[in-house]
Short mmCIF file of C-alpha atoms and ligand atoms in Angstrom, two decimals:
data_model
loop_
_atom_site.label_atom_id
_atom_site.label_comp_id
_atom_site.label_asym_id
_atom_site.label_seq_id
_atom_site.Cartn_x
_atom_site.Cartn_y
_atom_site.Cartn_z
CA MET A 144 53.80 159.43 -63.09
CA SER A 145 50.94 159.55 -65.61
CA GLU A 146 47.64 157.82 -65.00
CA PHE A 147 47.43 154.25 -66.20
CA LYS A 148 44.32 152.65 -67.70
CA LEU A 149 43.18 149.26 -68.87
CA LEU A 150 42.55 148.83 -72.60
CA ILE A 151 39.24 147.07 -73.24
CA GLY A 152 37.44 147.08 -76.58
CA GLY A 153 39.50 150.00 -77.88
CA LYS A 154 38.76 152.20 -74.85
CA LEU A 155 41.05 153.22 -72.01
CA VAL A 156 39.13 152.55 -68.83
CA ASP A 157 39.62 152.61 -65.06
CA GLY A 158 39.90 149.35 -63.18
CA ALA A 159 37.16 148.15 -60.87
CA LYS A 160 39.70 148.84 -58.12
CA SER A 161 43.26 150.08 -57.90
CA SER A 162 46.39 149.40 -55.89
CA PRO A 163 49.97 150.67 -56.00
CA VAL A 164 52.86 149.19 -57.94
CA LEU A 165 55.99 149.29 -55.76
CA ASN A 166 59.45 150.25 -56.94
CA PRO A 167 61.60 147.36 -55.65
CA ALA A 168 64.58 149.69 -55.24
CA THR A 169 62.76 152.06 -52.86
CA GLU A 170 59.66 150.12 -51.74
CA GLU A 171 57.71 153.27 -52.62
CA SER A 172 54.72 153.47 -54.92
CA VAL A 173 55.53 154.09 -58.59
CA ALA A 174 51.90 154.62 -59.54
CA ASP A 175 48.43 153.61 -58.60
CA CYS A 176 47.52 150.78 -60.94
CA PRO A 177 44.01 150.00 -62.18
CA ARG A 178 43.10 146.40 -61.46
CA GLY A 179 40.40 144.71 -63.49
CA SER A 180 37.48 142.72 -62.09
CA GLU A 181 36.36 139.39 -63.48
CA GLY A 182 33.52 141.31 -65.15
CA GLN A 183 36.06 143.50 -66.94
CA LEU A 184 38.03 140.43 -67.94
CA ASN A 185 34.85 139.04 -69.50
CA GLU A 186 34.35 142.35 -71.32
CA ALA A 187 37.89 142.15 -72.66
CA VAL A 188 37.38 138.59 -73.91
CA ALA A 189 34.03 139.58 -75.46
CA ALA A 190 35.69 142.53 -77.22
CA ALA A 191 38.46 140.26 -78.54
CA LYS A 192 35.88 137.73 -79.71
CA ALA A 193 33.86 140.43 -81.49
CA ALA A 194 37.00 141.78 -83.18
CA PHE A 195 38.14 138.36 -84.38
CA PRO A 196 36.08 137.99 -87.60
CA GLY A 197 37.23 141.37 -88.93
CA TRP A 198 40.86 140.97 -87.91
CA SER A 199 41.23 137.40 -89.16
CA ALA A 200 39.73 138.44 -92.53
CA THR A 201 42.18 141.36 -92.82
CA PRO A 202 44.93 140.49 -95.34
CA ILE A 203 48.18 139.46 -93.66
CA ASP A 204 50.06 142.38 -95.24
CA GLU A 205 47.63 144.81 -93.60
CA ARG A 206 48.06 143.05 -90.27
CA LYS A 207 51.83 143.36 -90.67
CA LYS A 208 51.47 147.11 -91.16
CA VAL A 209 49.70 147.33 -87.81
CA VAL A 210 52.39 145.24 -86.11
CA ASN A 211 55.09 147.47 -87.60
CA ALA A 212 53.20 150.54 -86.42
CA ILE A 213 53.21 149.09 -82.87
CA ALA A 214 57.01 148.72 -83.18
CA ASP A 215 57.23 152.36 -84.32
CA ALA A 216 55.18 153.49 -81.31
CA ILE A 217 57.41 151.50 -78.93
CA GLU A 218 60.56 153.05 -80.39
CA ALA A 219 59.08 156.56 -80.38
CA ASN A 220 58.30 156.17 -76.66
CA ALA A 221 61.36 154.13 -75.71
CA ASP A 222 62.68 156.54 -73.06
CA ASP A 223 59.37 156.71 -71.30
CA LEU A 224 58.82 152.95 -71.42
CA ALA A 225 62.36 152.23 -70.22
CA ARG A 226 61.97 154.51 -67.19
CA ILE A 227 58.67 152.89 -66.26
CA LEU A 228 60.26 149.46 -66.72
CA THR A 229 63.16 150.29 -64.42
CA GLN A 230 60.86 151.71 -61.80
CA GLU A 231 58.46 148.79 -61.73
CA GLN A 232 60.94 145.96 -62.37
CA GLY A 233 64.18 147.24 -60.85
CA LYS A 234 66.61 146.54 -63.70
CA PRO A 235 69.26 149.14 -64.64
CA LEU A 236 68.01 151.78 -67.06
CA GLY A 237 70.47 150.69 -69.77
CA ASP A 238 69.12 147.13 -69.62
CA ALA A 239 65.55 148.43 -69.62
CA THR A 240 66.28 150.52 -72.70
CA MET A 241 67.72 147.46 -74.42
CA GLU A 242 64.64 145.46 -73.50
CA VAL A 243 62.36 148.13 -74.97
CA TYR A 244 64.26 148.35 -78.28
CA GLY A 245 64.49 144.55 -78.33
CA THR A 246 60.71 144.42 -77.96
CA ALA A 247 60.28 146.60 -81.05
CA ALA A 248 62.76 144.39 -82.94
CA PHE A 249 60.81 141.25 -81.99
CA PHE A 250 57.60 142.85 -83.34
CA ARG A 251 59.37 143.69 -86.60
CA TYR A 252 60.88 140.23 -86.97
CA PHE A 253 57.47 138.58 -87.10
CA THR A 254 56.44 140.88 -89.96
CA SER A 255 59.13 139.15 -92.03
CA LEU A 256 57.27 135.83 -91.81
CA ASP A 257 54.40 134.57 -93.94
CA LEU A 258 51.87 131.79 -93.69
CA PRO A 259 51.78 130.50 -97.25
CA VAL A 260 49.45 127.73 -98.36
CA LYS A 261 51.62 124.60 -98.66
CA VAL A 262 50.95 122.10 -101.44
CA ILE A 263 51.34 118.63 -99.94
CA GLU A 264 50.46 116.60 -103.03
CA ASP A 265 49.67 117.54 -106.60
CA SER A 266 49.17 114.26 -108.46
CA GLU A 267 46.83 112.80 -111.01
CA GLY A 268 44.41 111.47 -108.42
CA LYS A 269 44.45 114.27 -105.87
CA TYR A 270 45.41 117.74 -104.86
CA VAL A 271 46.18 118.39 -101.19
CA GLU A 272 47.13 121.65 -99.55
CA ALA A 273 47.71 122.83 -95.98
CA HIS A 274 46.44 126.17 -94.70
CA ARG A 275 47.25 127.87 -91.43
CA ARG A 276 44.18 129.43 -89.85
CA PRO A 277 44.06 131.67 -86.78
CA LEU A 278 42.70 130.15 -83.57
CA GLY A 279 40.54 132.97 -82.16
CA VAL A 280 41.03 134.78 -78.86
CA ILE A 281 44.46 134.28 -77.27
CA GLY A 282 45.14 134.80 -73.57
CA ALA A 283 48.72 136.04 -73.17
CA ILE A 284 50.03 135.75 -69.59
CA VAL A 285 53.40 137.25 -68.71
CA PRO A 286 55.69 137.16 -65.61
CA TRP A 287 57.55 139.99 -63.88
CA ASN A 288 61.19 139.49 -64.91
CA PHE A 289 60.97 140.76 -68.52
CA PRO A 290 57.51 142.31 -68.81
CA MET A 291 58.11 143.78 -72.26
CA ILE A 292 60.22 141.31 -74.19
CA LEU A 293 58.22 138.28 -73.00
CA MET A 294 55.04 140.01 -74.15
CA ALA A 295 56.78 140.36 -77.54
CA PHE A 296 57.15 136.55 -77.76
CA LYS A 297 53.36 136.40 -77.90
CA LEU A 298 51.62 139.50 -79.24
CA PRO A 299 53.25 139.85 -82.67
CA PRO A 300 52.91 136.20 -83.78
CA ALA A 301 49.35 136.10 -82.41
CA LEU A 302 48.42 139.23 -84.38
CA ILE A 303 50.23 138.40 -87.61
CA SER A 304 48.45 135.05 -87.79
CA GLY A 305 45.06 136.74 -87.38
CA ASN A 306 44.18 136.18 -83.73
CA THR A 307 42.96 138.72 -81.21
CA VAL A 308 44.49 139.02 -77.75
CA VAL A 309 43.82 139.63 -74.09
CA LEU A 310 47.16 140.46 -72.48
CA LYS A 311 47.61 140.02 -68.73
CA PRO A 312 50.91 141.19 -67.27
CA ALA A 313 52.16 140.15 -63.82
CA PRO A 314 50.55 142.03 -60.92
CA THR A 315 53.86 143.54 -59.77
CA THR A 316 54.94 144.77 -63.25
CA PRO A 317 51.79 145.83 -65.11
CA LEU A 318 52.67 149.43 -65.96
CA THR A 319 54.71 148.96 -69.14
CA SER A 320 51.93 146.78 -70.58
CA LEU A 321 49.28 149.34 -69.67
CA LYS A 322 51.41 152.07 -71.22
CA LEU A 323 51.69 149.96 -74.37
CA GLY A 324 47.91 149.63 -74.41
CA GLU A 325 47.63 153.42 -74.31
CA LEU A 326 50.16 153.80 -77.13
CA ILE A 327 48.45 151.34 -79.47
CA LYS A 328 44.83 152.27 -78.75
CA ASP A 329 44.46 154.10 -82.06
CA ILE A 330 46.84 151.87 -84.03
CA VAL A 331 45.07 148.56 -83.51
CA PRO A 332 41.37 148.12 -84.38
CA ALA A 333 39.15 148.14 -81.29
CA GLY A 334 39.18 144.84 -79.42
CA VAL A 335 42.09 143.29 -81.32
CA VAL A 336 44.40 143.85 -78.34
CA ASN A 337 43.08 144.25 -74.80
CA VAL A 338 45.29 144.81 -71.77
CA ILE A 339 44.09 144.03 -68.30
CA ALA A 340 46.01 144.23 -65.01
CA ASP A 341 45.04 142.16 -61.98
CA GLU A 342 45.95 141.32 -58.41
CA ASN A 343 47.08 137.82 -59.36
CA ASP A 344 43.43 136.76 -59.60
CA LEU A 345 42.57 136.90 -63.32
CA GLY A 346 45.00 134.34 -64.75
CA ALA A 347 42.80 131.41 -63.74
CA PRO A 348 39.51 132.84 -65.11
CA LEU A 349 41.27 133.91 -68.32
CA THR A 350 42.60 130.37 -68.72
CA ALA A 351 39.20 128.81 -68.06
CA HIS A 352 37.19 131.27 -70.19
CA PRO A 353 35.15 129.37 -72.80
CA ASP A 354 35.80 131.97 -75.51
CA VAL A 355 39.59 131.87 -75.19
CA ARG A 356 41.06 129.38 -77.65
CA LYS A 357 44.69 129.39 -76.58
CA ILE A 358 46.77 130.38 -73.57
CA SER A 359 50.30 131.48 -74.22
CA PHE A 360 51.88 131.44 -70.78
CA THR A 361 55.28 132.34 -69.39
CA GLY A 362 55.89 131.88 -65.68
CA SER A 363 56.70 129.34 -63.03
CA THR A 364 56.34 125.59 -63.43
CA ALA A 365 53.82 125.43 -60.58
CA THR A 366 51.50 127.97 -62.24
CA GLY A 367 52.11 126.43 -65.67
CA SER A 368 50.74 123.17 -64.40
CA LYS A 369 47.61 125.01 -63.16
CA VAL A 370 47.24 126.53 -66.63
CA MET A 371 47.37 123.07 -68.14
CA GLU A 372 44.66 121.92 -65.75
CA GLY A 373 42.53 124.99 -66.38
CA ALA A 374 42.78 124.59 -70.14
CA ALA A 375 42.10 120.85 -70.13
CA GLY A 376 38.32 120.98 -69.79
CA LEU A 377 37.91 122.80 -73.08
CA LEU A 378 40.97 121.23 -74.76
CA LYS A 379 42.55 124.61 -75.36
CA ARG A 380 45.85 125.02 -77.08
CA ILE A 381 48.59 125.98 -74.63
CA THR A 382 52.18 127.10 -74.86
CA LEU A 383 54.04 126.97 -71.57
CA GLU A 384 57.43 128.63 -71.07
CA LEU A 385 58.33 127.72 -67.51
CA GLY A 386 61.17 127.58 -65.04
CA GLY A 387 64.71 126.40 -65.58
CA ASN A 388 67.83 125.32 -63.73
CA ASP A 389 70.35 125.77 -66.54
CA ALA A 390 73.76 124.22 -66.05
CA GLY A 391 76.97 125.58 -67.49
CA ILE A 392 79.84 123.11 -67.87
CA VAL A 393 83.34 124.53 -68.12
CA LEU A 394 86.05 122.21 -69.43
CA GLY A 395 89.58 122.20 -68.09
CA ASN A 396 91.01 123.78 -71.27
CA VAL A 397 89.24 127.12 -70.62
CA ASP A 398 91.12 130.21 -69.45
CA PRO A 399 89.32 131.23 -66.23
CA LYS A 400 90.28 134.89 -66.54
CA GLU A 401 88.82 135.17 -70.01
CA ALA A 402 85.68 133.13 -69.39
CA ALA A 403 84.74 134.42 -65.94
CA PRO A 404 83.17 137.75 -67.04
CA LYS A 405 80.98 135.94 -69.60
CA LEU A 406 79.95 133.31 -67.05
CA PHE A 407 79.23 136.02 -64.51
CA GLN A 408 77.02 137.90 -66.95
CA SER A 409 75.20 134.66 -67.86
CA ALA A 410 74.35 134.05 -64.23
CA PHE A 411 73.74 137.54 -62.90
CA GLN A 412 72.09 139.49 -65.69
CA ASN A 413 68.79 140.98 -64.43
CA SER A 414 70.04 139.96 -60.95
CA GLY A 415 69.68 136.32 -61.94
CA GLN A 416 65.95 136.70 -62.62
CA VAL A 417 66.13 135.16 -66.06
CA CYS A 418 64.49 131.87 -67.00
CA ILE A 419 67.64 130.95 -68.94
CA ALA A 420 70.15 132.36 -66.49
CA MET A 421 73.00 130.00 -65.73
CA LYS A 422 71.84 128.63 -62.40
CA ARG A 423 74.44 125.89 -61.72
CA LEU A 424 78.05 126.07 -62.83
CA TYR A 425 80.12 122.89 -63.14
CA VAL A 426 83.86 123.62 -63.38
CA HIS A 427 86.64 121.12 -64.06
CA GLU A 428 88.79 120.47 -60.99
CA SER A 429 91.98 121.61 -62.77
CA ILE A 430 90.73 125.23 -62.97
CA TYR A 431 88.17 125.17 -60.14
CA ASP A 432 90.03 127.31 -57.57
CA GLU A 433 91.07 129.91 -60.10
CA MET A 434 87.56 130.16 -61.58
CA CYS A 435 86.00 130.55 -58.13
CA ASP A 436 88.44 133.36 -57.32
CA GLU A 437 87.73 135.16 -60.61
CA LEU A 438 83.97 134.94 -60.12
CA ALA A 439 84.22 136.10 -56.51
CA ALA A 440 86.26 139.14 -57.59
CA LEU A 441 83.65 140.06 -60.20
CA ALA A 442 80.89 139.66 -57.61
CA ASP A 443 82.75 141.83 -55.09
CA ASN A 444 83.22 144.58 -57.66
CA ALA A 445 79.67 144.61 -59.03
CA ILE A 446 77.74 147.82 -58.46
CA VAL A 447 74.36 147.01 -56.96
CA GLY A 448 71.77 149.74 -56.62
CA ASP A 449 68.76 151.62 -57.88
CA GLY A 450 68.43 151.00 -61.61
CA LEU A 451 67.86 154.70 -62.24
CA LYS A 452 71.31 155.55 -60.85
CA GLN A 453 74.03 155.79 -63.44
CA GLY A 454 76.60 153.01 -63.18
CA THR A 455 74.30 150.46 -61.54
CA GLN A 456 75.00 146.98 -62.88
CA LEU A 457 72.56 144.94 -60.82
CA GLY A 458 69.21 146.09 -59.51
CA PRO A 459 67.11 144.66 -56.69
CA LEU A 460 65.04 141.50 -56.69
CA GLN A 461 61.70 142.40 -58.22
CA ASN A 462 59.47 141.67 -55.23
CA LYS A 463 59.55 140.79 -51.57
CA MET A 464 58.42 137.21 -52.10
CA GLN A 465 61.32 136.51 -54.47
CA TYR A 466 63.74 138.33 -52.16
CA ASP A 467 62.70 136.11 -49.22
CA LYS A 468 62.93 132.98 -51.38
CA VAL A 469 66.46 133.77 -52.57
CA TRP A 470 67.55 134.74 -49.07
CA ASP A 471 66.26 131.43 -47.73
CA LEU A 472 68.36 129.56 -50.33
CA ILE A 473 71.44 131.58 -49.37
CA GLU A 474 70.92 130.72 -45.69
CA ASP A 475 70.67 127.06 -46.64
CA ALA A 476 73.80 127.29 -48.82
CA ARG A 477 75.78 128.57 -45.83
CA LYS A 478 75.42 125.06 -44.43
CA SER A 479 75.95 123.10 -47.64
CA GLY A 480 78.75 125.15 -49.23
CA LYS A 481 81.18 128.01 -48.71
CA ILE A 482 80.13 131.56 -49.57
CA ILE A 483 83.11 133.40 -51.06
CA ALA A 484 81.38 136.60 -52.22
CA GLY A 485 78.15 138.33 -51.28
CA GLY A 486 75.78 136.52 -48.97
CA GLU A 487 74.94 139.77 -47.26
CA LYS A 488 71.83 141.84 -47.13
CA VAL A 489 72.17 145.43 -48.22
CA GLU A 490 71.15 147.86 -45.49
CA GLY A 491 68.26 150.22 -46.08
CA LYS A 492 65.22 150.16 -48.33
CA GLY A 493 64.86 147.96 -51.39
CA TYR A 494 65.06 144.24 -52.12
CA PHE A 495 68.80 144.17 -52.76
CA ILE A 496 71.02 141.13 -52.45
CA ARG A 497 74.66 141.36 -53.46
CA PRO A 498 75.82 138.84 -56.10
CA THR A 499 76.72 135.71 -54.17
CA ILE A 500 79.14 132.95 -55.16
CA VAL A 501 79.01 129.62 -53.34
CA ARG A 502 81.79 127.08 -53.78
CA ASP A 503 82.41 123.57 -52.42
CA ILE A 504 78.76 122.77 -52.86
CA GLU A 505 77.32 119.55 -54.28
CA ASP A 506 74.34 118.21 -56.20
CA GLY A 507 71.61 117.39 -53.72
CA SER A 508 71.84 120.74 -51.92
CA ARG A 509 68.84 123.04 -52.37
CA LEU A 510 70.78 125.79 -54.13
CA VAL A 511 71.98 123.37 -56.79
CA ASP A 512 68.75 121.42 -57.24
CA GLU A 513 66.15 124.21 -57.07
CA GLU A 514 65.59 127.21 -59.33
CA GLN A 515 66.99 130.15 -57.34
CA PHE A 516 65.91 132.89 -59.80
CA GLY A 517 68.16 135.40 -58.10
CA PRO A 518 71.76 136.65 -57.75
CA VAL A 519 73.41 133.57 -56.26
CA LEU A 520 75.47 131.01 -58.15
CA PRO A 521 76.62 127.59 -56.93
CA VAL A 522 79.97 126.51 -58.41
CA ILE A 523 80.39 122.74 -58.42
CA ARG A 524 83.61 120.81 -58.97
CA TYR A 525 83.79 117.89 -61.41
CA SER A 526 86.48 115.64 -62.81
CA ASP A 527 84.86 113.86 -65.78
CA ALA A 528 82.98 115.81 -68.47
CA ASP A 529 80.51 113.03 -69.30
CA ASP A 530 79.69 112.73 -65.63
CA ALA A 531 79.14 116.50 -65.46
CA VAL A 532 76.67 116.25 -68.36
CA SER A 533 74.80 113.42 -66.59
CA ARG A 534 74.59 115.56 -63.45
CA ALA A 535 73.40 118.54 -65.49
CA ASN A 536 70.72 116.34 -67.08
CA ALA A 537 69.58 114.92 -63.74
CA SER A 538 67.08 117.72 -63.22
CA ASP A 539 63.33 117.97 -63.68
CA TYR A 540 63.99 121.14 -65.65
CA GLY A 541 65.33 121.21 -69.21
CA LEU A 542 65.30 124.79 -70.44
CA GLY A 543 68.88 125.65 -71.44
CA GLY A 544 72.47 124.68 -70.84
CA SER A 545 75.94 125.51 -72.04
CA ILE A 546 79.36 123.99 -72.66
CA TRP A 547 82.49 126.11 -72.42
CA SER A 548 85.64 124.85 -74.09
CA SER A 549 88.58 126.05 -76.18
CA ASN A 550 87.84 123.13 -78.50
CA ASN A 551 84.54 123.47 -80.39
CA ASP A 552 84.46 119.82 -81.48
CA ASP A 553 84.67 118.54 -77.90
CA ALA A 554 82.06 121.06 -76.87
CA TYR A 555 79.76 120.05 -79.72
CA ASP A 556 79.92 116.35 -78.76
CA LEU A 557 78.95 117.20 -75.19
CA ALA A 558 76.23 119.61 -76.38
CA LEU A 559 74.60 116.70 -78.22
CA LYS A 560 74.33 114.87 -74.90
CA MET A 561 72.69 117.72 -72.99
CA GLU A 562 68.94 117.25 -72.59
CA SER A 563 67.51 120.75 -72.74
CA GLY A 564 65.58 122.88 -75.22
CA SER A 565 68.60 125.08 -76.02
CA VAL A 566 72.31 124.35 -75.67
CA TRP A 567 74.86 127.09 -76.18
CA ILE A 568 78.57 126.71 -76.78
CA ASN A 569 80.94 129.29 -75.27
CA LYS A 570 77.99 131.52 -74.47
CA HIS A 571 74.72 131.26 -72.59
CA ALA A 572 71.20 132.64 -73.04
CA ASP A 573 71.56 133.91 -76.58
CA LEU A 574 67.93 134.52 -77.49
CA ALA A 575 66.87 136.04 -80.79
CA PRO A 576 63.45 136.39 -82.42
CA ASN A 577 64.36 134.10 -85.33
CA ILE A 578 65.65 131.25 -83.12
CA PRO A 579 62.92 128.90 -81.84
CA PHE A 580 62.86 128.59 -78.07
CA GLY A 581 61.24 126.06 -75.77
CA GLY A 582 61.88 123.83 -72.79
CA ALA A 583 62.02 120.11 -72.10
CA ARG A 584 60.27 118.34 -69.19
CA PHE A 585 59.21 120.75 -66.38
CA SER A 586 60.49 123.71 -68.38
CA GLY A 587 57.53 123.80 -70.69
CA LEU A 588 55.48 122.72 -73.59
CA GLY A 589 55.59 124.02 -77.14
CA THR A 590 57.79 126.58 -78.82
CA GLU A 591 58.01 130.34 -79.02
CA LEU A 592 59.86 132.55 -81.51
CA GLY A 593 60.99 131.70 -85.02
CA GLU A 594 58.67 130.21 -87.61
CA GLU A 595 57.67 127.48 -85.14
CA GLY A 596 56.59 130.16 -82.69
CA LEU A 597 54.32 131.70 -85.33
CA LEU A 598 52.78 128.34 -86.28
CA GLU A 599 51.80 127.73 -82.65
CA PHE A 600 49.19 130.46 -83.02
CA THR A 601 47.53 128.67 -85.93
CA GLN A 602 45.29 125.72 -86.64
CA LEU A 603 46.40 123.43 -89.44
CA LYS A 604 43.64 122.97 -92.01
CA VAL A 605 44.06 120.51 -94.87
CA ILE A 606 42.05 120.69 -98.09
CA ASN A 607 42.14 117.37 -99.92
CA MET A 608 40.55 117.30 -103.40
CA ALA A 609 39.83 114.26 -105.63
CA ARG A 610 40.71 114.66 -109.27
P1 LIG B 773 54.18 133.04 -61.87
O1 LIG B 773 53.90 131.69 -62.40
O2 LIG B 773 53.95 133.31 -60.44
O3 LIG B 773 53.28 134.13 -62.65
C1 LIG B 773 53.29 134.26 -64.04
C2 LIG B 773 51.96 134.85 -64.50
O4 LIG B 773 50.92 133.93 -64.25
C3 LIG B 773 51.56 136.14 -63.79
O5 LIG B 773 51.01 137.03 -64.73
C4 LIG B 773 50.50 135.65 -62.81
O6 LIG B 773 49.58 136.65 -62.43
C5 LIG B 773 49.82 134.58 -63.63
N1 LIG B 773 49.05 133.60 -62.85
C6 LIG B 773 49.05 133.39 -61.51
N2 LIG B 773 48.19 132.37 -61.19
C7 LIG B 773 47.68 131.93 -62.36
C8 LIG B 773 46.76 130.88 -62.70
N3 LIG B 773 46.22 130.09 -61.77
N4 LIG B 773 46.47 130.70 -64.00
C9 LIG B 773 47.03 131.46 -64.97
N5 LIG B 773 47.89 132.48 -64.70
C10 LIG B 773 48.21 132.71 -63.41
O7 LIG B 773 55.66 133.36 -62.33
P2 LIG B 773 56.57 134.57 -61.90
O8 LIG B 773 56.98 134.35 -60.48
O9 LIG B 773 55.88 135.85 -62.29
O10 LIG B 773 57.84 134.39 -62.88
C11 LIG B 773 58.98 133.69 -62.53
C12 LIG B 773 59.01 132.33 -63.16
O11 LIG B 773 58.81 132.43 -64.56
C13 LIG B 773 60.34 131.61 -63.00
O12 LIG B 773 60.12 130.26 -62.68
C14 LIG B 773 60.97 131.70 -64.40
O13 LIG B 773 61.91 130.70 -64.68
C15 LIG B 773 59.77 131.64 -65.25
N6 LIG B 773 60.05 132.20 -66.58
C16 LIG B 773 60.14 131.38 -67.66
C17 LIG B 773 60.46 131.88 -68.90
C18 LIG B 773 60.58 131.00 -70.10
O14 LIG B 773 60.53 131.52 -71.22
N7 LIG B 773 60.71 129.70 -69.98
C19 LIG B 773 60.71 133.24 -69.04
C20 LIG B 773 60.63 134.06 -67.93
C21 LIG B 773 60.29 133.52 -66.69
#
């Protein structure tokens, strides 16, 4: 595989050190990855700071042209990016290809938005208007489950609104971001976007850096809370997209055969490593046995393997730490519930776990209460829908949730009672660039995507004139 470089101040440079990125399907090295030092991080922030006056003064239409050109470059190199993504992340090549094209689409969406001056009052005595100004240097920190699309929640709105960026991907999935840096080196003015890979040691100094005005972070709740602490001293803006424990609630009027494939996909896409994966499934007692059987059959038939192999539906867990964590939860669930599909390790190399369905399990067990972030789904029986909603709400997390019913009115009433940032009806995890997205409670702070997601990269400035 080609050599990867950091992008700092418009130049592709070696890291202060390097270490391999492992393919989670083979446990072999995909490539040697340059890893930046704290000195290089400081250079990247300095380059972004130096580029800020020029970039923020560039008319928004010119900035949009650059963002569109990045989308063009992503599409023109989609095959290459998708292969790298599969090799570093593990997901099937088809899913990786979709993620890459989705990334380009997210970049393009933000070019459809504007930041017009808003007139608040135009009266005899005064004239008041609101402007949206860029913040300065943005630190964009991304996790390992969707390295490309989650970067696209941050980079395009940051750039359109006139900010400059230091992007830091996760240490186990840095290659697609570094490749992007290489592709955009001559598209973006020097210093406007910098890409730096690390060994999980540069997130904290990036967060604490005095010249970084905002941290846009996606990752775990534990790290998100450290980001909040790190940003507090300098009162930085932060957006935190954190963990989730999304519940799906299936009413008794649903046909299990028809709904099961959709529920399965909602829980097991990307091998369950999705912040808004369905992580707890509450099923009405009248269809509970049938639903469990349908889900178990789907799990038994799923093709698990190397994402580069044609036909693979589910890849490995992305890294050994996550694999061990999910396995530990499965071992615990053996005691608290009944495993009816999966629950076995796959022999040989790679961090594979077969999709696992656990039935006869209750709230209060670890698998139900914790975020598993892997291919194992607890199916919980309930008898009263309002009670199921209360149980779904009784979580520290509040990212997403869904109601499944053949009656949209019933589903809508229950959706109003669910306490999470997004609630879907008869689907789960429908994300789109124009739909604002954010979590309640431990699931985060602030909003990404949509117009709200763009505004989060701006400072409100009011001009108030006497007449
Ligand atoms: P993580 O918190 O371990 O790491 C995320 C990023 O933070 C990485 O780039 C990491 O290097 C960096 N980091 C580590 N220490 C840091 C520090 N002290 N300060 C700043 N940055 C630091 O998360 P992960 O394990 O890579 O990702 C999985 C988690 O992310 C899950 O909990 C998942 O639910 C969550 N997630 C949330 C969303 C969302 O939009 N809400 C989306 C995807 C994933």
